[in-house]
Tab-separated table of C-alpha atoms and ligand atoms in Angstrom:
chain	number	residue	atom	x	y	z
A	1	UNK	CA	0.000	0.000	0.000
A	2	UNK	CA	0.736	2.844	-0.928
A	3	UNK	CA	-0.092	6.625	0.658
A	4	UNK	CA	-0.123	9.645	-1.242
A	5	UNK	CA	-0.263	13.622	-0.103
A	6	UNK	CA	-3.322	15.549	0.139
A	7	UNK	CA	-1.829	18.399	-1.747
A	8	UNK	CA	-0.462	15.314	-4.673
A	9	UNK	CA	2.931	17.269	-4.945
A	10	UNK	CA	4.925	14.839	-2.973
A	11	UNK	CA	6.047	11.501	-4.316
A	12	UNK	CA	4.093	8.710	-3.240
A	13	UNK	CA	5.630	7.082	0.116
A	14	UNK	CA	5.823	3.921	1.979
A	15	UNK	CA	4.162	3.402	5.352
A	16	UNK	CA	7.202	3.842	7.293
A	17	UNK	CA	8.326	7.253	5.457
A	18	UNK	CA	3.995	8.080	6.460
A	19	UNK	CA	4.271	6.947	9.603
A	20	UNK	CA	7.986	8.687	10.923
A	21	UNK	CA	7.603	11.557	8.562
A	22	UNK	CA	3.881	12.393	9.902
A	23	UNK	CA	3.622	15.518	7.089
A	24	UNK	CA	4.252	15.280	3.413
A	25	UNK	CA	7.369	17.456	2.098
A	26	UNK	CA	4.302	19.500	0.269
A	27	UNK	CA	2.930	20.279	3.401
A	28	UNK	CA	0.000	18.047	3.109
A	29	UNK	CA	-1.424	14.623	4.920
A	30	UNK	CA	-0.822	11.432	3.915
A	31	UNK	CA	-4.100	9.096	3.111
A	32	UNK	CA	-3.680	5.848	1.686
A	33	UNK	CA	-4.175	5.002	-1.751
A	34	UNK	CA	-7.187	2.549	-1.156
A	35	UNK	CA	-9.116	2.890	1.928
A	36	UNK	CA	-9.415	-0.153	4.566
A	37	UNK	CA	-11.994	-2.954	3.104
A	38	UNK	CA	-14.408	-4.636	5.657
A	39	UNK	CA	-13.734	-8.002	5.036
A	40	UNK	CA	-17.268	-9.946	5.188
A	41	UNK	CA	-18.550	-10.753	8.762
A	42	UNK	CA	-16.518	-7.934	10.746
A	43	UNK	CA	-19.130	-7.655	12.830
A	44	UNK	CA	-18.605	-10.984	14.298
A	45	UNK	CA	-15.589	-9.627	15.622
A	46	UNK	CA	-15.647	-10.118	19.614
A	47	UNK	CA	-13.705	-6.917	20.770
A	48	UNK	CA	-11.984	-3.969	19.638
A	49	UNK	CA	-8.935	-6.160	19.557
A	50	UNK	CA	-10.243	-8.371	17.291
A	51	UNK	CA	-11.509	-5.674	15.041
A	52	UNK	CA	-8.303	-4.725	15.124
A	53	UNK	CA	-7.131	-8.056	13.728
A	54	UNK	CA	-9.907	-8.909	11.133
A	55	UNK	CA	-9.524	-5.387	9.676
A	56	UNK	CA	-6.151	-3.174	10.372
A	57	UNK	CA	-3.772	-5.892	10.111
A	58	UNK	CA	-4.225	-7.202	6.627
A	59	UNK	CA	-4.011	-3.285	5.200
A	60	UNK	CA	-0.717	-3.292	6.911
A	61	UNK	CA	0.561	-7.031	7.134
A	62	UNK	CA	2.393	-6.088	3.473
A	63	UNK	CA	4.683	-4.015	5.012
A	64	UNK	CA	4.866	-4.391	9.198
A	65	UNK	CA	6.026	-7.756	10.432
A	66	UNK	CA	3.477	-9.501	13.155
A	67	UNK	CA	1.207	-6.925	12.685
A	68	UNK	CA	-1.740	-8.864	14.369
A	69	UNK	CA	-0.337	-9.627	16.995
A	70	UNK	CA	0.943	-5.786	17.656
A	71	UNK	CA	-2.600	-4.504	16.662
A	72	UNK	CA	-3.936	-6.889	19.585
A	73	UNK	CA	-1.417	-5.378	22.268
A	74	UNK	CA	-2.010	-1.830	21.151
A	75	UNK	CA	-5.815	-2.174	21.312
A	76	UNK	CA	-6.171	-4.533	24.280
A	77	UNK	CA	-8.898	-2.669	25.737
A	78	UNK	CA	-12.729	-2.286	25.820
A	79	UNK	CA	-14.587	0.660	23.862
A	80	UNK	CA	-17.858	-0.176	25.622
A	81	UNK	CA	-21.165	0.988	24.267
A	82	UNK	CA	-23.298	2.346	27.336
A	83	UNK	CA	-27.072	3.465	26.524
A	84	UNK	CA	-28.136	5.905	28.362
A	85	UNK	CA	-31.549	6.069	26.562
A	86	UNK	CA	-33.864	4.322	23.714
A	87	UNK	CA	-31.735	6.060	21.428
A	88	UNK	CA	-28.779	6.971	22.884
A	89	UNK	CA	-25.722	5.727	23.397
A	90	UNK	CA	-22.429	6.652	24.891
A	91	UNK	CA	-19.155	4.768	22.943
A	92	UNK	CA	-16.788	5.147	25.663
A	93	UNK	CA	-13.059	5.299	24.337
A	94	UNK	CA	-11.551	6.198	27.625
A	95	UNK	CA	-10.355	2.573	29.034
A	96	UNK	CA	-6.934	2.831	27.823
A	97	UNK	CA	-4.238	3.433	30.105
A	98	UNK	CA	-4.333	7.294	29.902
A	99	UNK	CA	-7.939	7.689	29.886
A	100	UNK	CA	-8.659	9.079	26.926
A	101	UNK	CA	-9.103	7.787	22.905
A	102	UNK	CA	-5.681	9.017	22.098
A	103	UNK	CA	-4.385	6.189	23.780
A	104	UNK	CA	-5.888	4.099	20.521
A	105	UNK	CA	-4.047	6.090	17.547
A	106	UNK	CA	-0.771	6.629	20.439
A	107	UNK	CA	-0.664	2.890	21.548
A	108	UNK	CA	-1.003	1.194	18.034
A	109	UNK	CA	1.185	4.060	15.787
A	110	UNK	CA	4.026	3.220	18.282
A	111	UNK	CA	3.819	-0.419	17.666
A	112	UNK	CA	4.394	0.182	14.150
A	113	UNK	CA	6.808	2.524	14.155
A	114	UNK	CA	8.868	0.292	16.242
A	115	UNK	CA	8.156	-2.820	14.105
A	116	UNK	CA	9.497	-0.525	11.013
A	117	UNK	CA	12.699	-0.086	12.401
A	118	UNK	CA	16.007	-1.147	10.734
A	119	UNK	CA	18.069	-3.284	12.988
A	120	UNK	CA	19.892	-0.927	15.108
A	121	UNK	CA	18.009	2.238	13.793
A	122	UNK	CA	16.787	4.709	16.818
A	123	UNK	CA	14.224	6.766	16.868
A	124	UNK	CA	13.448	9.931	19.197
A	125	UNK	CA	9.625	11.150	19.564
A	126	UNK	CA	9.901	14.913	20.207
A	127	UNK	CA	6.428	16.205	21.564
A	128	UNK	CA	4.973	18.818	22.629
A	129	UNK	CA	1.253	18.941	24.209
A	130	UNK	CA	-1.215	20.930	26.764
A	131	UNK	CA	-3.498	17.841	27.256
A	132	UNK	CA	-4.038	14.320	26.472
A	133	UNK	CA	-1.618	13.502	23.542
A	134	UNK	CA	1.472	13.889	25.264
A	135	UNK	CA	0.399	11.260	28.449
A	136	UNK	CA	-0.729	9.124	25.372
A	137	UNK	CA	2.388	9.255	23.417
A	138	UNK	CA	4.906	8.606	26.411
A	139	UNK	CA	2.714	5.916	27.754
A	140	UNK	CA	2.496	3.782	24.135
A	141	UNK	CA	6.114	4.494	23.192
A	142	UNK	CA	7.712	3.877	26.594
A	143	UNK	CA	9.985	0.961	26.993
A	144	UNK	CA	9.902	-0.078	23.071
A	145	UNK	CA	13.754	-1.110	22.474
A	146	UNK	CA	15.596	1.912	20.438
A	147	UNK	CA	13.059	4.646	21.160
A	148	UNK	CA	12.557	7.533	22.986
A	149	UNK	CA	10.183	10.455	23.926
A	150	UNK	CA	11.017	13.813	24.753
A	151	UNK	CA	7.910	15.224	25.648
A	152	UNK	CA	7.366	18.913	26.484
A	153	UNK	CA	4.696	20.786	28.564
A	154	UNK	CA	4.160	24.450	29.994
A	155	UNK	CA	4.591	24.902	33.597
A	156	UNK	CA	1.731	25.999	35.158
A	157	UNK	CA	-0.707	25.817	32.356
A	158	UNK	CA	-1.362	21.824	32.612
A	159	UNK	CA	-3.922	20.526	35.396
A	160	UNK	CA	-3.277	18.930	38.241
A	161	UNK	CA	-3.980	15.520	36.919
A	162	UNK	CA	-2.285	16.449	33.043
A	163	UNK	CA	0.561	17.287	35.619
A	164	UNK	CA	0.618	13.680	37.531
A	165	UNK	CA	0.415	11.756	34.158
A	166	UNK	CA	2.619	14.107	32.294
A	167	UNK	CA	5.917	14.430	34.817
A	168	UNK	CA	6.299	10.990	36.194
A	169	UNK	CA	9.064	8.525	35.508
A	170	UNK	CA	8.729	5.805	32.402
A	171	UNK	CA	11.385	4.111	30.503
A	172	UNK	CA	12.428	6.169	27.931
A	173	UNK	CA	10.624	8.893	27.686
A	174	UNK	CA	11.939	12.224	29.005
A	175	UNK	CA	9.751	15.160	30.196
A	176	UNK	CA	10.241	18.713	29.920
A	177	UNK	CA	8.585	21.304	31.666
A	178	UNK	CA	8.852	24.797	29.838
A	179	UNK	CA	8.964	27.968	31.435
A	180	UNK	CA	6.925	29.482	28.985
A	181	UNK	CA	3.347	28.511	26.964
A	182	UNK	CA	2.230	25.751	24.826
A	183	UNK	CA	3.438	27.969	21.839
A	184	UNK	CA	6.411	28.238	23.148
A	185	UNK	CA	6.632	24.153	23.249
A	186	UNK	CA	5.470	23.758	19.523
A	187	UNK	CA	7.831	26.390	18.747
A	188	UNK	CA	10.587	24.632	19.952
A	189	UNK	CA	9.595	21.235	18.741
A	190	UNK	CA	9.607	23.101	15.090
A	191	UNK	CA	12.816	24.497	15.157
A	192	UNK	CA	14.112	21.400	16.693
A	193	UNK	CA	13.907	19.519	14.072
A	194	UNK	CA	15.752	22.068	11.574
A	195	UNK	CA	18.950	21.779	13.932
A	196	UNK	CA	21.241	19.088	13.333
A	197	UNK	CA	22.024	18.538	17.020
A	198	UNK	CA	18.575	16.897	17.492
A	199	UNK	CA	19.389	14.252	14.921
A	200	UNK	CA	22.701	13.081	15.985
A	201	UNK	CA	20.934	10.575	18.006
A	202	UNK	CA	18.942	9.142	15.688
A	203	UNK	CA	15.907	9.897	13.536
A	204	UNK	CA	13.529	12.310	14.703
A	205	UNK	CA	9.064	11.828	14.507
A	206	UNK	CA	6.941	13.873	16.316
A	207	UNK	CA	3.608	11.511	16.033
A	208	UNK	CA	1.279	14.382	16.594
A	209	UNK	CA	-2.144	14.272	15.590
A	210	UNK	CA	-2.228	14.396	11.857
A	211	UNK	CA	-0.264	11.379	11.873
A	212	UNK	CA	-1.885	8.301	9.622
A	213	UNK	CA	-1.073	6.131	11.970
A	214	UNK	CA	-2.956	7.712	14.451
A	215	UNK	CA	-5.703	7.463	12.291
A	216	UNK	CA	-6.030	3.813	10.293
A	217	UNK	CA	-6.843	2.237	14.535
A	218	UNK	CA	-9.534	4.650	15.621
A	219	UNK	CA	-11.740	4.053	12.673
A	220	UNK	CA	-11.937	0.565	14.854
A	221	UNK	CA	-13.718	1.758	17.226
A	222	UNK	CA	-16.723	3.201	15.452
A	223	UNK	CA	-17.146	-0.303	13.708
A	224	UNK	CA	-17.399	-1.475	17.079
A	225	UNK	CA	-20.184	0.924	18.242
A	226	UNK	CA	-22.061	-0.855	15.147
A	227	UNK	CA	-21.394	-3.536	16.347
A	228	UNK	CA	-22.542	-3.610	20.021
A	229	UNK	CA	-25.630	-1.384	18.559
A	230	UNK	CA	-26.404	-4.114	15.719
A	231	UNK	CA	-28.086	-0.549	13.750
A	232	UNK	CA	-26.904	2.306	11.922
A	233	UNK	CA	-26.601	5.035	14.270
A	234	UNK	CA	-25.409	8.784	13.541
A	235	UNK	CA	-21.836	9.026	14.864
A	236	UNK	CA	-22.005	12.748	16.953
A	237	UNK	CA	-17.908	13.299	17.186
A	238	UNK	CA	-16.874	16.022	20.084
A	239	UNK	CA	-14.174	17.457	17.528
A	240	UNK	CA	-10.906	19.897	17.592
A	241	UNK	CA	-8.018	19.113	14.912
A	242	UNK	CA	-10.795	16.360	13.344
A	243	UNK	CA	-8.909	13.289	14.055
A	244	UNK	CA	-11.375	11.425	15.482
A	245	UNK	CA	-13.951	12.704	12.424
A	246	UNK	CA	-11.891	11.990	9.671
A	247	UNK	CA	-11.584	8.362	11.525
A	248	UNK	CA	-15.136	8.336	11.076
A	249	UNK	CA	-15.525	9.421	7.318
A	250	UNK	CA	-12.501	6.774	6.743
A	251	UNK	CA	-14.415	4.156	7.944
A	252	UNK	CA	-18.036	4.576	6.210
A	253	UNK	CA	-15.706	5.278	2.845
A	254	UNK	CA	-14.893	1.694	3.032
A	255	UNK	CA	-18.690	0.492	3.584
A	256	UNK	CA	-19.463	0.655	7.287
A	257	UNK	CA	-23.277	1.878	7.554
A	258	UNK	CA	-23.913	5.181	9.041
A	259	UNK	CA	-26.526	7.769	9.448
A	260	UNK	CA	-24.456	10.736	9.231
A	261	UNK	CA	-22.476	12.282	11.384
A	262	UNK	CA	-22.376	15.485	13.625
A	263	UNK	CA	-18.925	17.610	14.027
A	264	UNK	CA	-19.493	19.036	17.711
A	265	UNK	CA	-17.428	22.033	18.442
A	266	UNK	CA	-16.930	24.064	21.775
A	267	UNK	CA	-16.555	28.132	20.949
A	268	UNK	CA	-13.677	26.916	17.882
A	269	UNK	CA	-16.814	27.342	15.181
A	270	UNK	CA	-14.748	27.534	12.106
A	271	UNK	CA	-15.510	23.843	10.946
A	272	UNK	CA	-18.782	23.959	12.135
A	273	UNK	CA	-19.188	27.487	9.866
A	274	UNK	CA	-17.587	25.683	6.810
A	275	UNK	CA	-19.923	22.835	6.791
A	276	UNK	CA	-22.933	25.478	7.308
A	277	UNK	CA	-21.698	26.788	3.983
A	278	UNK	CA	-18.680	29.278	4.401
A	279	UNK	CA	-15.509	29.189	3.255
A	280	UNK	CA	-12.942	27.483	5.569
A	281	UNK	CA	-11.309	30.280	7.713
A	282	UNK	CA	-8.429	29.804	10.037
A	283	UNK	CA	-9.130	31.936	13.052
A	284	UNK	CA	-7.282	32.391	16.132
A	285	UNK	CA	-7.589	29.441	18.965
A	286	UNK	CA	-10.330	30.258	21.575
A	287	UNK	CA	-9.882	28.420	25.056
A	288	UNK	CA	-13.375	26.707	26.443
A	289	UNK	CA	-13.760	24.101	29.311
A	290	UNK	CA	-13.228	21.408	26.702
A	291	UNK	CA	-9.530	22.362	26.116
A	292	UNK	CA	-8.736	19.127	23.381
A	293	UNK	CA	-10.847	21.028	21.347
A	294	UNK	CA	-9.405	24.301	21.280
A	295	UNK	CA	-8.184	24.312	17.735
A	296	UNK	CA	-8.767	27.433	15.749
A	297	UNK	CA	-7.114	25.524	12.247
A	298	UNK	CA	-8.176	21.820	12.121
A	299	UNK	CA	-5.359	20.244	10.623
A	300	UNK	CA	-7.547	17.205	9.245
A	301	UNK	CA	-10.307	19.446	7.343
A	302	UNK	CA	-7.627	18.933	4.415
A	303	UNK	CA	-7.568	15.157	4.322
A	304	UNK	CA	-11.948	15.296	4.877
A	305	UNK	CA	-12.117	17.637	1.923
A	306	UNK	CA	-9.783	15.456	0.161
A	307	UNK	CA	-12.164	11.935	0.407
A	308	UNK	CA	-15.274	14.145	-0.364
A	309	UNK	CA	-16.047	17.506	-2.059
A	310	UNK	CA	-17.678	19.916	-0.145
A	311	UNK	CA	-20.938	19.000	-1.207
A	312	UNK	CA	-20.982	14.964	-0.124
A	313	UNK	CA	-18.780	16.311	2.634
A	314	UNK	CA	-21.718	18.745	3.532
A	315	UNK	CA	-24.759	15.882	3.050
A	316	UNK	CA	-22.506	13.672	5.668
A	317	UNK	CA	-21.270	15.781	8.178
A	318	UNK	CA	-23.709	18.096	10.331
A	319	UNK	CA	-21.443	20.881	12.586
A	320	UNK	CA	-22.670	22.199	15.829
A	321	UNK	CA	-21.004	25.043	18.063
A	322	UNK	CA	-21.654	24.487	21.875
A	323	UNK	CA	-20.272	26.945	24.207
A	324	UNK	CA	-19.132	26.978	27.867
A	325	UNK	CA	-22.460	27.811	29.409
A	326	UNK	CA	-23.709	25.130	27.592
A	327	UNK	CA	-21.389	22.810	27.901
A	328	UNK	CA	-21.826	22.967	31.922
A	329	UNK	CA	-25.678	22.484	31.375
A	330	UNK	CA	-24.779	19.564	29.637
A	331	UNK	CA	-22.952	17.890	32.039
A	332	UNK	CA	-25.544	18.861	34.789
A	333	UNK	CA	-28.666	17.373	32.659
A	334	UNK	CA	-26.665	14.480	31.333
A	335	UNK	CA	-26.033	13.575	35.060
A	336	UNK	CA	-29.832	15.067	36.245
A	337	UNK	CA	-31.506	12.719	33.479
A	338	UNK	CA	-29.549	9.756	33.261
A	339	UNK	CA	-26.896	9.650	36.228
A	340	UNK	CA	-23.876	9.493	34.263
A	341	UNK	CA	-21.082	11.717	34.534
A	342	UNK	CA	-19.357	13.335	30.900
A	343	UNK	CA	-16.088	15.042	30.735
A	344	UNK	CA	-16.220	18.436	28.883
A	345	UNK	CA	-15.602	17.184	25.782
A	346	UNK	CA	-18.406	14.458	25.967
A	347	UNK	CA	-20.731	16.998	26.911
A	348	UNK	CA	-20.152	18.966	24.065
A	349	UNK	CA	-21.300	16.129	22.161
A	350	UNK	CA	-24.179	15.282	24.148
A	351	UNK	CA	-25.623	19.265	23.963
A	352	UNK	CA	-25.168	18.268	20.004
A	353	UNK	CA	-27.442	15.803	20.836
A	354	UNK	CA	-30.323	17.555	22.641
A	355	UNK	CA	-30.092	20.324	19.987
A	356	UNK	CA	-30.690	17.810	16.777
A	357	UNK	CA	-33.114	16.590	18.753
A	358	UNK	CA	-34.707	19.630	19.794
A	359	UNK	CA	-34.710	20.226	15.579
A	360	UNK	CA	-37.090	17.057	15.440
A	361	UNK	CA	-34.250	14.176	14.886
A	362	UNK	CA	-34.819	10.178	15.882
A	363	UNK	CA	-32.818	7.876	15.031
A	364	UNK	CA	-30.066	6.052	17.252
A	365	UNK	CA	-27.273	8.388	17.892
A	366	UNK	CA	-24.088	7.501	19.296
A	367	UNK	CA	-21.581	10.311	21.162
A	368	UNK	CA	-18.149	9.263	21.277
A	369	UNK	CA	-16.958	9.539	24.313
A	370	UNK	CA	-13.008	10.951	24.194
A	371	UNK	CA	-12.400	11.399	27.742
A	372	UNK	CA	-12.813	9.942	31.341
A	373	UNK	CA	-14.466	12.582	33.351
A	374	UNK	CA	-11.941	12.149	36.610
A	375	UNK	CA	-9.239	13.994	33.879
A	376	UNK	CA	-11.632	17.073	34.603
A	377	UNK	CA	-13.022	16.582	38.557
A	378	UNK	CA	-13.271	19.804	38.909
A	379	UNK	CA	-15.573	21.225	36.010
A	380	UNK	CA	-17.561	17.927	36.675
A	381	UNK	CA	-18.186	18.118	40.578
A	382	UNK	CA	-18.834	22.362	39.448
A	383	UNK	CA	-21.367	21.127	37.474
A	384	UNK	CA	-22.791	17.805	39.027
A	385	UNK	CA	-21.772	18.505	42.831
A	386	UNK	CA	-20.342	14.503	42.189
A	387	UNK	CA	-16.615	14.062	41.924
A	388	UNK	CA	-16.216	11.390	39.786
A	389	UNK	CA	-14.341	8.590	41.032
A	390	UNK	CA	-11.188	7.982	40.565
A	391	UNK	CA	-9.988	5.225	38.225
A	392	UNK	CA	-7.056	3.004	39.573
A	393	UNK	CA	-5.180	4.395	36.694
A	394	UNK	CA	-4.646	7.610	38.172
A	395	UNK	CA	-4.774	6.955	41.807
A	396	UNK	CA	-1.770	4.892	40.616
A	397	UNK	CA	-0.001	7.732	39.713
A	398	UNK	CA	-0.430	9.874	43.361
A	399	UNK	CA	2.794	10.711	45.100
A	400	UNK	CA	4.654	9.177	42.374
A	401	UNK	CA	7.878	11.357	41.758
A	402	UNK	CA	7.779	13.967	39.511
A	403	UNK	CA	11.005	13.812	37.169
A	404	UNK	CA	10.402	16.467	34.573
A	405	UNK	CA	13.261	18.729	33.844
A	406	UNK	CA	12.364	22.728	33.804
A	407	UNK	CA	13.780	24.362	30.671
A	408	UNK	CA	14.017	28.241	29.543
A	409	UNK	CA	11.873	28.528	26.657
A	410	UNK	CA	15.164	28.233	24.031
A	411	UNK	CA	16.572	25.837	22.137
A	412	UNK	CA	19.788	25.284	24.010
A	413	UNK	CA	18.390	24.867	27.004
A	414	UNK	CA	16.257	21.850	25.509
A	415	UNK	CA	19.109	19.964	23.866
A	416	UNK	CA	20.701	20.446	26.867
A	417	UNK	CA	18.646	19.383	29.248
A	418	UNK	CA	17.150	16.117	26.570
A	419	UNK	CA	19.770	15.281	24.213
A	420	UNK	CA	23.242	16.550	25.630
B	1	LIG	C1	-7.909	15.315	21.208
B	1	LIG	C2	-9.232	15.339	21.893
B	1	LIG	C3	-10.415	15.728	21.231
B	1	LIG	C4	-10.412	16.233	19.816
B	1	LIG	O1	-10.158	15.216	18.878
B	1	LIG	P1	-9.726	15.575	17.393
B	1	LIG	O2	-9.369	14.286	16.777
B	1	LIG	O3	-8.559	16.519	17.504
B	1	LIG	O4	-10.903	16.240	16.735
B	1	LIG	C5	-11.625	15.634	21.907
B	1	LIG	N1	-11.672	15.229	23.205
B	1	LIG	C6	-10.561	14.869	23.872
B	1	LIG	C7	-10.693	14.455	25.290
B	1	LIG	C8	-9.302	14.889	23.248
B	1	LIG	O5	-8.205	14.544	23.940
């Protein structure tokens, strides 16, 4: 297989180049040439896992060795379908060890970066987040033989529990706390890799979110919603760089029924506006309660353009804009009505919800679920008066040592303090 460039002025690549490049030398994303095909009966797969195995290994088995059996580690698991009522239906991605769906595209684009190794070839991850990506990356590429992370944050503008999974100890992957903002860490990360000094020990990836390989593993999950729902629901998406939608749009491409779908955006409405019929506009980031959203330029509106024009694009996809007032009301009634307790980002896709159906819609719908809500106690028990309990996976992580380094905002002081 091979995967071509959005913008089709870069020469066609291999997975690997897709994979450890991440962006096209045009500037573009990388789709493959052929989508995934659903092989007959993929809905007699048992688990994620074995979605995993039925469909994602074969489109990769040409090129990365054992690539069942790595699919099955990266995606081991649940992504449990909880109704909450007749036609309603949480998809709940969070079970993976960081609590939140990134952990699917993080845990299985690690595996196969490893796997495509040479013998003896290292590899650095350099990363920089403000929220779930970066506990996501570090935990799926930590301890693979040859590899490491250097992941940065911003002091001070992480929360407390970003903080605890962010600045503890794991093989391999060092963390960097920046005196300076999330900008700042991007910044660095980009000029990073146009100074030699960062490559003399080895070759450099940054697996952020536009990366393929993120992508190809979480269209599993929405086959598995259709499968635990045995129906054709509408997929409603919470959205920010579009991931998780283009995931989506991948998978009904290659035949899996759907409704439609519903882009749900916090106060970042430039998406939502396009597919209400404006031009595409990048506009400056606005920060909401739901901050994995924030994105004022979605990244992956160029690859959803690129599998459908505007118009089919349009007839699909339904965007909605939900703001922070909202957003709290939505956790409150979601927890009122049904006693379940949504992160931010959830809610955002549940308020999508009430408003369709407000508009007159029926139908099964299905919110994906991106994040577990003890990531964000406090909006939650602000909204709710609950705190949400506390999953072992971070109660794990209490008084565990925090061994991030704290860095000047420059380049020097990043090599030295990661790759001296
Ligand atoms: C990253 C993230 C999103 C946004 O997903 P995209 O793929 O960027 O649209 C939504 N919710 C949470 C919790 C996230 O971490």
């Amino acid at each position: 297989m091979i995967y071509f460039s959005t913008r089709n002025a870069s020469p066609p690549a291999s997975l690997k180049t897709a994979l450890l490049d991440g962006l096209a030398p045009d500037g573009g994303l990388y789709l493959p040439e052929q989508l995934m095909s659903l092989p007959d009966g993929w809905q007699g797969a048992p688990s994620l896992a074995g979605l995993g195995a039925h469909v994602l290994a074969p489109f990769v088995a040409d090129t990365v060795p054992n690539a069942e059996a790595l699919v099955r580690d990266a995606l081991n698991f649940e992504t449990p379908l909880v109704r909450l009522d007749d036609d309603l239906f949480v998809l709940e991605l969070f079970h993976g060890p960081t609590l939140s769906f990134k952990d699917v595209g993080a845990r299985t684009l690690a595996r196969f970066a490893h796997a495509l190794l040479e013998p003896g070839e290292r590899l650095t991850i350099l990363v920089a987040t403000s929220g779930d990506t970066g506990s996501a990356v570090a935990d799926g590429f930590s301890g693979l033989p040859g590899v490491r992370v250097v992941l940065l944050f911003p002091e001070g503008r992480v929360s407390e529990v970003q903080e605890r999974q962010l600045a503890i100890e794991r093989p391999g992957v060092t963390p960097v706390r920046v005196r300076g903002t999330f900008d700042d860490c991007q910044r660095l990360v980009k000029t990073a890799f146009e100074d030699d000094r960062f490559r003399a020990h080895g070759r450099l990836s940054s697996a952020n979110s536009i990366n393929i390989g993120r992508l190809l593993p979480q269209s599993l999950y929405y086959l598995d919603a259709v499968r635990q729902l045995g129906d054709t629901p509408r997929f409603v998406v919470p959205s920010g760089n579009l991931g998780n939608l283009t995931a989506g749009v991948m998978a009904h491409r290659a035949g899996m029924p759907a409704a439609g779908f519903v882009a749900a955006h916090n106060a970042n409405r430039g998406f939502a506006d396009f597919l209400a019929g404006d031009d595409l506009r990048p506009a400056d980031t606005v920060q909401t309660l739901s901050n994995a959203m924030d994105v004022g330029r979605p990244s992956n509106a160029e690859r959803l353009t690129a599998l459908l024009p505007p118009e089919r694009l349009r007839a699909l996809v339904r965007g909605t804009v939900t703001d922070d007032a909202a957003t709290r009301a939505s956790i409150r009634e979601t927890y009122d009505r049904y006693g379940y307790l949504a992160c931010p980002h959830t809610a955002v896709g549940l308020d999508a919800v009430r408003r369709l159906r407000d508009e007159g819609a029926s139908g099964p719908m299905v919110v994906l679920s991106t994040a577990h809500p003890a990531k964000f106690p406090d909006v939650v028990a602000e909204a709710t008066g609950a705190t949400p309990p506390e999953p072992e996976a971070l109660a794990r992580l209490r008084g565990l040592p925090d061994v991030a380094v704290t860095v000047e905002p420059t380049l020097d002081a990043l090599h030295d303090a990661a790759f001296a």
